[in-house]
Amino acid sequence: MMKKAVPYLIAAVCLAVMVWAVSFGTLPEADFTFCNGDEIKTVDPAIVTGQPEGRIVGALFEGLCRWHPKTLKPIPGMAQSWDISDDELTYTFDIRRGALWSDATPVTAHDFAWSFRRFLHPATASEYAYEMWYVVGAQKYSSGKVMIGDPVEIELKEKPPGALPYAAGITLRGELLDIKHKKVALPNEPVYVVKVDGRQRQFQKGATEAGTEDYQWLIYDFRSVGIRALDDRTLRIRLRHPVPYFLNLMGFYPMSPVNRRCVETHGYPVWTKPENIVCNGPFRLKFRRIRDRIRLVKSTTYWNRDNVRLKVVDALAVKSNTTTLNLYLTGQADWISTVPTEIVPDLMRREQADFNPAPFLAVYYYIINTTKRPLDDVRVRRALALSIDKRQIVEKVTRAGQTPARSLVPPEVSKYVDYVPAQCGRYNVEEARRLLAEAGYPGGRGCPKIEILYNTSEAHRAIAELIQSQWKRALGIDVRLRNQEWAAYLSARRQKKYQIARAGWIGDYVDPNTFLDMFVSDGPQNQTGWGNPRYDKLVEAAQREKDASKRMQYFHQAEQILMDQLPIIPIYFYVSTSMIRPYVKGFYPNIQDVHPLWAIWIDREQKARIFKEEGL
Amino acid sequence: MIAFILKRLVWMAITLWVVFTVSFFLMRSVPGGPLDQERTLDPEIKANLEKRYHLDEPLWKQYGRELGNTLRLDLGYSFRLADFRVNEIIAQGFPISASLGIVALFFALSLGLTAGIISAARRQTVVDVALMLAATIGIALPNFVIAGIMIILFVFLLPVFPAAGWGTLGHLVLPGFCLGAPYAAYIARLMRTGMLEVLSQDYIRTAYAKGLSTRAVVLRHALKNALLPVVSFLGPAIAGILTGSLVVEQIFAIPGLGVHFIQAATQRDYTLAMGLVLLYTALLYTMNLLVDISYAYLDPRVELE
Amino acid sequence: MSTATDNQPDLQRYAALLDEARAIKGVSLGQDAWRRLRRNRAAMLSLWFLVVLGLLAVLTPLLPLQPPRQVDTSRQFAAPVGWPLMQQTLQLPGGNDHLQQDPLAAGFGDLGFLSGAMLRARVALFGKWSIASLCGTDKLGRDVLSRLFWGARISLAVGLVATLVSLVIGVSYGTISGYLGGRTDNLMMRIVDVMYSIPFIFVVIFLITILSAEGIKEPLEERYGINRIVIFFFVVGAIYWLTMARVVRGQVISLKHEQFVEAARTIGASRMRIIFMHLVPNLLSVVIVYLTLTIPRVMLFEAFLSFLGLGVEPPDVSWGLLANEGVQAITPVRIYWWLVVFPGLALGLTLLALNFLGDGLRDALDPRMKNR
């Protein structure tokens, strides 16, 4: 009897599993579906990096400012207005009346102060923290390092009574008097002597002895950082030097506020779960299916909800470009941001004309390790740069309307700021040969072998191969190619275990600074071993300069040095490769490829018509 | 019986431990940790991040911590999908992979058994040759090629199924078929051989002699015994379907465990990759155990040792 | 019969028997099997196909094919052309432009001594003539036909070598286990059982991603000359020996009580000598069958890894890699069918032939296994 039932039982179980697994797929359709690249890392604004994450965070949260979808100019967001002092060092934001969290509590200036503090705190380990280091004391605070004489805050392990589960411990403030190193008992942990409320107290990590106290964090006092909520509606931020794009930064997604109560109740990352998250943006998180989709629904508490026209949005996590295109062409996605490069010419010829590459604030370039022979010779570098036929690269390999690059900063920025990039020389084989001969390698004879490093990708390989053959033909030098997986490639770059390496950079904001401050002598992104004191000075002077035209002049001069010395060879400027259905309205091409969802809407009639025409 | 199962479970624990240890040390020996980003992290920020994931501790300490957590079935947070615990990712991906696997197994068994039986019953006819040729082709083509051809045929030329994604029954058909096809082919061949052997035995002749129709003889008398080789193939087949899903899930953008594993391995998401390897080992072990038990159930001559 | 010959003299009878025996030609197992195999038409066809394929693969540098690595961006995704069959397109070194890189090295990569010699012979034989792109070109304008041939070399080599590695491990392990018997046998087989339950593909992916990571890959390659293909050989060998070990062990157990083993033991042969000199040769039939059935599996596995980007590394090519490139290019905008069909056909036909040959060999070598 039992034995007879077994096969039926197994069949029933299988059927049940199948029905269950399929059942959670029956969803109401979204108004707008787009492919968001790879699965995002997190929706916590303080931790995210990357475009896909930015799109989601930008929909869920709103910072002090927003970016205008067409011009990218900062427009009021959570702050309804602001005051800038005459020296451009103090910004006073007036928080919008009626700005609400999704739990219907008001958004206050204190929320921002607390969020910025969390963003900068060493425990958060935010990768974008450096974007806030323009603020007085911010770098010191987020580094976690203290010096004698500093005002410090000490977070103890015990929590104040009645605190939420993930709230910070009791925080004491005082002046750091001394840092001592004991020989006995925890010799690696320094003892900090701090004057708290007129009394000297000693703190040591993991302390057990009498006279010293254990602590969680001992860092620079946040009260000395230039961020302060004057009252519920007024937030004041003080900067170290004028930053013309500071308001733009305040619209950048990592600067979004988070809800203190929510974060302290659940802790990271549990607070980001759809059932817990409290946000202040135009959309709310409905659910996340890993590597499938993120569903967003319109927020009912957003201050500008009347102007948000999408109700349900799906962000698909699809990695393969081919699959992405298939989804678009079968009507399952309305907007895709990448296409397979092989068929770009075919896409350009489509009669629907829905593939329109637009200039993008990003540059593809080669970095040169200037510590290695023969690349330490500027004439060799110039010869290499002059003998790359960049036009052939964009016409034969990338083929999506990219433009050859003769500067680091994309010239398109001139549409947004008053900057004209300094340029390096045009393609000139004769001159290149002459320079190489001058450097002692006529016709490439005696020139040590050069190697190009790139991260594994067909496109990078094709470009490297083309450059390899161009150099061989023009200069007669032998070039080897080496490809590495992403992580390995990065560490090789960092440790300068390369000669020439492929690189790319996407600007964080529309200002030459985002490109040019990479190559200051000790900059963390400068992996070329190149340094030029005059360049450093010019970049720093530009950063401190209030006068816009002078500032741009400094940048121009700095870039001129860069293009003269060529520790990098710019190759081409990227284009954004979006495909967007024509019935999607409120979508404007712009240089940062940012398309806020609150501005987008769907023309349903047109959609129905187009789908009918295409038989979908 | 119980002793047998217990013994196997002990071996499973040992296997899991070995797999855990080997993969732990392999993963940690790779330069370029999971925190590598294109932007060079400020050393201070990087130190903070490492502290958060305990990467700053000595290796043996990390090992002890991980082992302890794993024993408590807490696989920790994923490195790349920082909002999720590995357990949550598995909980989301497993039903998807499981139902895809079940659909594939369904295709494999239904197509394979039918083809095998027909082929055996119509031995040495055109039908037989055609079916066996199809089966051999099914074995000979990699499933991503089959998938490519299926997409051309049933998505673009004849739009009946969606191109990719997950959600409805329609999303299941193509990937399920592509995943199951090679196993259907194997099963068809096994079934045919098993059937031919059984059909030549005395008790079948007796059955014919009783005057039963071919259909009754084949289905009622021969089938059960002919199934034995198929059942013993189920263990490897399930293993193959599990691993085959790596490719199929990738092609059809199905958010199952296979995709998670490939991503985890290439992005050095230590915790997730480890969790998935352990899960697959346990799964495979259990499947083999079940197959052994069911084999004993089907064939009274087999005794579990 | 004995009653009829009762009255004949013994001597005469023995002589007659001896003559009779002489007249009978001994038929060895091998000859017998060969005879049976020859009657199997599908298997023979497969065998010829494989022989021709193998020869072509070995002689590829000698054939008038276009350079497999020559990128020509003006011919991206060119459809197959059949006419004119031969063109004078091969670029030869020399000429007055001393700056020009050797086009042969660029187009064919660094060849070994033998292949290099064959390539020179080809240049001497055919000059600039090479076959047109009968199978079209790929996204970088490379000739698919030529890539198929060069891919065959790698795919077949991968299949053969990896299988041989697994064979050596499996046969040694199985024979030792079976011959020694008792507790050792028990333990060794238990280990095999345990290893059956490890999801090896995952471990392999793991291993390959780790071993191809920077800092591990470089020293391996530079110091020991170990690249991904070599790793692949060993890893695959390490997986596929399990079944072989089991089969061989069973065979050895049934063989070890045969008289010839006893005989060897009585004349004082050592254990290892008995195992490797007397037992292993008798396993030949099992081994050959296993070989033909494992090669296709290994080749499929290589294709699988190539799909995941973990197989053969460009600029080397294998069929799996080619098929994967084809599948990647499938979009509704334009279907480059030749990129899928030809590699798929090459892979499919070869595996089909190997399968048929394997089945045929099994039937031929072991009549009891007929129809299995």
GROMACS .gro file of C-alpha atoms in nm, chain B residues 7-8 11 15 18-19 22-24 26-27 29-31 123-124 132-133 136-137 139-145 147-149 151-152 156-157 186 189 192-194 196-197 242-244 246-248 250-251 257-258 261-262 265-266 268 270 273-274 276-277 280-282 284-285 288 305, chain C residues 186-187 190-191 193-203 205-207 209-216 293 297 300 303-308 310 319-325 327 330-332 335 337 340 343-345 347-352 355-356 359 362 368-372:
model
  136
  623LYS     CA    1   2.671   0.581   0.717
  624ARG     CA    2   2.615   0.776   0.400
  627TRP     CA    3   3.044   1.043   0.456
  631THR     CA    4   3.287   1.541   0.202
  634VAL     CA    5   3.674   1.871   0.271
  635VAL     CA    6   3.502   2.077   0.003
  638VAL     CA    7   3.968   2.325   0.001
  639SER     CA    8   3.753   2.599  -0.144
  640PHE     CA    9   3.816   2.829   0.150
  642LEU     CA   10   4.174   2.831  -0.266
  643MET     CA   11   3.962   3.141  -0.261
  645SER     CA   12   4.492   3.243  -0.203
  646VAL     CA   13   4.380   3.453  -0.498
  647PRO     CA   14   4.532   3.796  -0.527
  739ARG     CA   15   1.307  -0.231  -3.374
  740GLN     CA   16   1.497  -0.212  -3.705
  748MET     CA   17   1.810   0.688  -3.238
  749LEU     CA   18   1.979   0.926  -3.480
  752THR     CA   19   2.264   1.067  -3.082
  753ILE     CA   20   2.252   1.419  -3.219
  755ILE     CA   21   2.397   1.389  -2.710
  756ALA     CA   22   2.645   1.532  -2.956
  757LEU     CA   23   2.542   1.900  -2.949
  758PRO     CA   24   2.633   2.129  -2.660
  759ASN     CA   25   2.320   2.266  -2.502
  760PHE     CA   26   2.409   2.627  -2.573
  761VAL     CA   27   2.405   2.548  -2.942
  763ALA     CA   28   1.950   2.684  -2.712
  764GLY     CA   29   2.074   2.917  -2.986
  765ILE     CA   30   1.890   2.723  -3.252
  767ILE     CA   31   1.587   3.087  -2.987
  768ILE     CA   32   1.619   3.149  -3.360
  772PHE     CA   33   1.227   3.514  -3.369
  773LEU     CA   34   1.108   3.309  -3.664
  802TYR     CA   35   2.055   0.932  -2.314
  805ARG     CA   36   1.904   0.497  -2.568
  808ARG     CA   37   1.573   0.103  -2.583
  809THR     CA   38   1.855  -0.128  -2.478
  810GLY     CA   39   1.689  -0.217  -2.150
  812LEU     CA   40   1.527  -0.506  -2.592
  813GLU     CA   41   1.699  -0.711  -2.327
  858LEU     CA   42   2.201   2.091  -1.204
  859THR     CA   43   2.528   2.183  -1.368
  860GLY     CA   44   2.379   2.229  -1.713
  862LEU     CA   45   2.477   2.715  -1.543
  863VAL     CA   46   2.463   2.761  -1.918
  864VAL     CA   47   2.090   2.761  -1.976
  866GLN     CA   48   2.281   3.237  -1.844
  867ILE     CA   49   2.135   3.227  -2.194
  873LEU     CA   50   2.149   2.941  -0.866
  874GLY     CA   51   2.355   2.866  -1.175
  877PHE     CA   52   2.736   3.071  -0.904
  878ILE     CA   53   2.904   3.187  -1.223
  881ALA     CA   54   3.305   3.272  -0.901
  882THR     CA   55   3.412   3.535  -1.151
  884ARG     CA   56   3.522   3.654  -0.627
  886TYR     CA   57   3.372   3.434  -0.156
  889ALA     CA   58   3.044   3.087  -0.411
  890MET     CA   59   3.128   2.883  -0.105
  892LEU     CA   60   2.665   2.738  -0.350
  893VAL     CA   61   2.940   2.478  -0.377
  896TYR     CA   62   2.540   2.159  -0.464
  897THR     CA   63   2.754   1.899  -0.292
  898ALA     CA   64   2.485   1.829  -0.036
  900LEU     CA   65   2.416   1.580  -0.524
  901TYR     CA   66   2.484   1.354  -0.230
  904ASN     CA   67   2.251   0.987  -0.518
  921GLU     CA   68   2.512  -0.234   0.186
 1107ASN     CA   69   3.726  -0.119   0.011
 1108LEU     CA   70   3.883   0.209   0.110
 1111ARG     CA   71   3.482   0.433  -0.089
 1112ILE     CA   72   3.695   0.727  -0.191
 1114ASP     CA   73   3.210   0.687  -0.413
 1115VAL     CA   74   3.269   1.004  -0.217
 1116MET     CA   75   3.422   1.177  -0.514
 1117TYR     CA   76   3.122   1.086  -0.725
 1118SER     CA   77   2.917   1.311  -0.504
 1119ILE     CA   78   3.132   1.619  -0.545
 1120PRO     CA   79   2.992   1.858  -0.802
 1121PHE     CA   80   3.312   1.867  -0.998
 1122ILE     CA   81   3.205   2.117  -1.254
 1123PHE     CA   82   3.175   2.371  -0.979
 1124VAL     CA   83   3.509   2.279  -0.840
 1126ILE     CA   84   3.514   2.645  -1.250
 1127PHE     CA   85   3.648   2.745  -0.917
 1128LEU     CA   86   3.989   2.600  -0.989
 1130THR     CA   87   3.903   3.101  -1.220
 1131ILE     CA   88   4.152   3.083  -0.938
 1132LEU     CA   89   4.439   2.944  -1.139
 1133SER     CA   90   4.387   3.201  -1.411
 1134ALA     CA   91   4.398   3.484  -1.163
 1135GLU     CA   92   4.689   3.719  -1.183
 1136GLY     CA   93   4.974   3.634  -0.954
 1137ILE     CA   94   4.900   3.266  -0.988
 1214LEU     CA   95   3.298   0.735  -2.525
 1218ARG     CA   96   3.220   1.408  -2.318
 1221LEU     CA   97   3.151   1.885  -2.474
 1224ALA     CA   98   3.270   2.368  -2.511
 1225PHE     CA   99   3.077   2.422  -2.191
 1226LEU     CA  100   3.373   2.592  -2.027
 1227SER     CA  101   3.435   2.800  -2.338
 1228PHE     CA  102   3.079   2.919  -2.316
 1229LEU     CA  103   3.141   3.039  -1.964
 1231LEU     CA  104   3.680   2.965  -1.894
 1240TRP     CA  105   3.517   2.462  -3.160
 1241GLY     CA  106   3.347   2.536  -2.833
 1242LEU     CA  107   3.476   2.891  -2.846
 1243LEU     CA  108   3.363   2.934  -3.205
 1244ALA     CA  109   3.018   2.797  -3.131
 1245ASN     CA  110   2.992   3.027  -2.836
 1246GLU     CA  111   3.090   3.329  -3.044
 1248VAL     CA  112   2.554   3.195  -3.020
 1251ILE     CA  113   2.231   3.566  -3.239
 1252THR     CA  114   2.003   3.865  -3.247
 1253PRO     CA  115   1.682   3.926  -3.431
 1256ILE     CA  116   2.115   3.633  -3.788
 1258TRP     CA  117   2.371   3.174  -3.921
 1261VAL     CA  118   2.641   2.902  -3.536
 1264PRO     CA  119   3.102   2.525  -3.562
 1265GLY     CA  120   2.791   2.341  -3.442
 1266LEU     CA  121   2.816   2.109  -3.740
 1268LEU     CA  122   3.134   1.970  -3.318
 1269GLY     CA  123   2.816   1.772  -3.373
 1270LEU     CA  124   2.952   1.556  -3.656
 1271THR     CA  125   3.270   1.471  -3.472
 1272LEU     CA  126   3.092   1.381  -3.153
 1273LEU     CA  127   2.835   1.186  -3.351
 1276ASN     CA  128   2.965   0.802  -3.040
 1277PHE     CA  129   2.890   0.570  -3.331
 1280ASP     CA  130   2.907   0.191  -2.983
 1283ARG     CA  131   3.174  -0.200  -2.783
 1289ARG     CA  132   2.769  -1.012  -2.496
 1290MET     CA  133   2.723  -0.636  -2.478
 1291LYS     CA  134   2.548  -0.634  -2.813
 1292ASN     CA  135   2.263  -0.385  -2.836
 1293ARG     CA  136   2.344  -0.237  -2.503
   0.00000   0.00000   0.00000
